[in-house]
């Protein structure tokens, strides 16, 4: 009898952390499309035989199959309570939901809506996983299947086969307070762990290649911005005498030696720069010399980049990682507000968007820049 565990404690910890990160992104995606608070808690990982796996606590259930088409080999399977799935679908479609359990089946429209929720959820999860593993990962659109059919198809009919079952606590504000289970083949989990360990080994080897450098830092100079002035045990008379002697020694070789920044300097005449004042209200334009006029003509031929900005938005890294195809980003401007016209990245004017022969254009309604500048 082989007592070797299917997964070591380290492998369980690693796959748990990977799934914790990816499901965090999935929770954000569901929160966005349902406009509700969503919490998916830390996973509980179990490597068990197929015959020992059961999900009676979730029944009646519905299954969602996710195939990986790039980056990883295999598939995984999510098992959810039907009532939980129907509650999310009803919220997405703006319908009233009753949890009387009278109908455990989803019609075509509701199954399609659930597929879209799962697509957003698992799309965000795979994006987070790709970032974590530093490789491209893509999935096919999730499909709704019957759990036993999937288990028999994907894990063969041998009851002694082993699987990895991961359970998550699942909370959706005012809709769901339950759990769901995700099932993986053991080989799939080991492949993910291998990718993680490979990245760690690469990072370690790269860090070992960096030579150590002994750096002496003058901390007084760093803090104050000045180096400390050395102390001299000399009187003023000694300093003057030494300076005069040094000056006489340097005199014959003045033309040959570079100027010593510490040697006495000549007296120079310093006066304040008097700038001509201009009256802001003076509308008269000074005459432009001919050579300056030609230079201005040359400047007038320089190309400038003009762009139009309809608005902007600020999101956290977690929210950006949750963006997928079909996501909507709300900008900081109303639909009727004028757009900003930028010249070389600087705000120049504002205007309204128009259509000119199937092309977008903009009609200037306000010039922001002062042309005199």
PDB file of N, CA and C in Angstrom, residues 2-3 22 32 69 72 75 78 107 111 136 145 186 275 281 289 295 330 343 355 372:
ATOM      1  N   UNK A   2       0.569   2.169  -0.839  1.00  0.00           N
ATOM      2  CA  UNK A   2       1.357   3.389  -0.967  1.00  0.00           C
ATOM      3  C   UNK A   2       0.794   4.461  -0.046  1.00  0.00           C
ATOM      4  N   UNK A   3       1.591   4.824   0.989  1.00  0.00           N
ATOM      5  CA  UNK A   3       1.147   5.826   1.952  1.00  0.00           C
ATOM      6  C   UNK A   3       1.610   7.232   1.578  1.00  0.00           C
ATOM      7  N   UNK A  22      -6.468  34.284  -7.256  1.00  0.00           N
ATOM      8  CA  UNK A  22      -7.325  34.276  -8.444  1.00  0.00           C
ATOM      9  C   UNK A  22      -8.792  34.456  -8.077  1.00  0.00           C
ATOM     10  N   UNK A  32     -18.699  43.745  -9.466  1.00  0.00           N
ATOM     11  CA  UNK A  32     -18.919  44.804 -10.459  1.00  0.00           C
ATOM     12  C   UNK A  32     -20.199  44.554 -11.250  1.00  0.00           C
ATOM     13  N   UNK A  69      -7.253  26.601 -22.462  1.00  0.00           N
ATOM     14  CA  UNK A  69      -6.845  26.414 -23.854  1.00  0.00           C
ATOM     15  C   UNK A  69      -5.440  26.942 -24.119  1.00  0.00           C
ATOM     16  N   UNK A  72      -2.018  26.380 -19.538  1.00  0.00           N
ATOM     17  CA  UNK A  72      -2.161  25.216 -18.664  1.00  0.00           C
ATOM     18  C   UNK A  72      -2.935  24.128 -19.399  1.00  0.00           C
ATOM     19  N   UNK A  75      -8.689  21.010 -17.235  1.00  0.00           N
ATOM     20  CA  UNK A  75      -9.929  21.724 -16.954  1.00  0.00           C
ATOM     21  C   UNK A  75     -10.201  21.651 -15.466  1.00  0.00           C
ATOM     22  N   UNK A  78     -16.599  23.705 -11.318  1.00  0.00           N
ATOM     23  CA  UNK A  78     -17.197  24.384 -10.174  1.00  0.00           C
ATOM     24  C   UNK A  78     -18.574  23.799  -9.892  1.00  0.00           C
ATOM     25  N   UNK A 107     -33.800  27.696 -17.257  1.00  0.00           N
ATOM     26  CA  UNK A 107     -34.166  27.708 -18.669  1.00  0.00           C
ATOM     27  C   UNK A 107     -33.003  28.268 -19.482  1.00  0.00           C
ATOM     28  N   UNK A 111     -29.755  30.135 -18.011  1.00  0.00           N
ATOM     29  CA  UNK A 111     -28.491  29.408 -18.122  1.00  0.00           C
ATOM     30  C   UNK A 111     -27.450  30.249 -18.849  1.00  0.00           C
ATOM     31  N   UNK A 136       0.988  33.644 -20.283  1.00  0.00           N
ATOM     32  CA  UNK A 136      -0.350  33.828 -20.852  1.00  0.00           C
ATOM     33  C   UNK A 136      -1.219  32.617 -20.529  1.00  0.00           C
ATOM     34  N   UNK A 145     -22.892  22.039 -17.040  1.00  0.00           N
ATOM     35  CA  UNK A 145     -23.020  20.589 -17.201  1.00  0.00           C
ATOM     36  C   UNK A 145     -23.492  19.976 -15.882  1.00  0.00           C
ATOM     37  N   UNK A 186      -5.317  16.014 -10.147  1.00  0.00           N
ATOM     38  CA  UNK A 186      -4.065  16.144  -9.398  1.00  0.00           C
ATOM     39  C   UNK A 186      -2.951  16.652 -10.306  1.00  0.00           C
ATOM     40  N   UNK A 275      15.262  94.515 -14.638  1.00  0.00           N
ATOM     41  CA  UNK A 275      14.383  93.991 -15.683  1.00  0.00           C
ATOM     42  C   UNK A 275      13.363  95.039 -16.072  1.00  0.00           C
ATOM     43  N   UNK A 281      -1.829  95.613 -19.129  1.00  0.00           N
ATOM     44  CA  UNK A 281      -2.949  96.132 -19.903  1.00  0.00           C
ATOM     45  C   UNK A 281      -2.507  96.752 -21.219  1.00  0.00           C
ATOM     46  N   UNK A 289      12.128  92.208 -34.794  1.00  0.00           N
ATOM     47  CA  UNK A 289      13.244  92.303 -35.736  1.00  0.00           C
ATOM     48  C   UNK A 289      13.095  91.286 -36.852  1.00  0.00           C
ATOM     49  N   UNK A 295      12.717  83.445 -37.789  1.00  0.00           N
ATOM     50  CA  UNK A 295      12.728  82.316 -36.855  1.00  0.00           C
ATOM     51  C   UNK A 295      11.317  81.891 -36.485  1.00  0.00           C
ATOM     52  N   UNK A 330     -16.730  53.874 -15.678  1.00  0.00           N
ATOM     53  CA  UNK A 330     -17.414  55.168 -15.601  1.00  0.00           C
ATOM     54  C   UNK A 330     -16.375  56.279 -15.478  1.00  0.00           C
ATOM     55  N   UNK A 343      -3.056  70.011 -26.612  1.00  0.00           N
ATOM     56  CA  UNK A 343      -2.009  70.241 -27.603  1.00  0.00           C
ATOM     57  C   UNK A 343      -0.684  69.863 -26.955  1.00  0.00           C
ATOM     58  N   UNK A 355     -19.602  64.748 -35.718  1.00  0.00           N
ATOM     59  CA  UNK A 355     -19.286  63.722 -36.712  1.00  0.00           C
ATOM     60  C   UNK A 355     -19.165  64.389 -38.069  1.00  0.00           C
ATOM     61  N   UNK A 372      -1.036  85.074 -25.873  1.00  0.00           N
ATOM     62  CA  UNK A 372       0.177  85.846 -25.618  1.00  0.00           C
ATOM     63  C   UNK A 372       1.246  85.010 -24.938  1.00  0.00           C
TER      64      UNK A 372
END
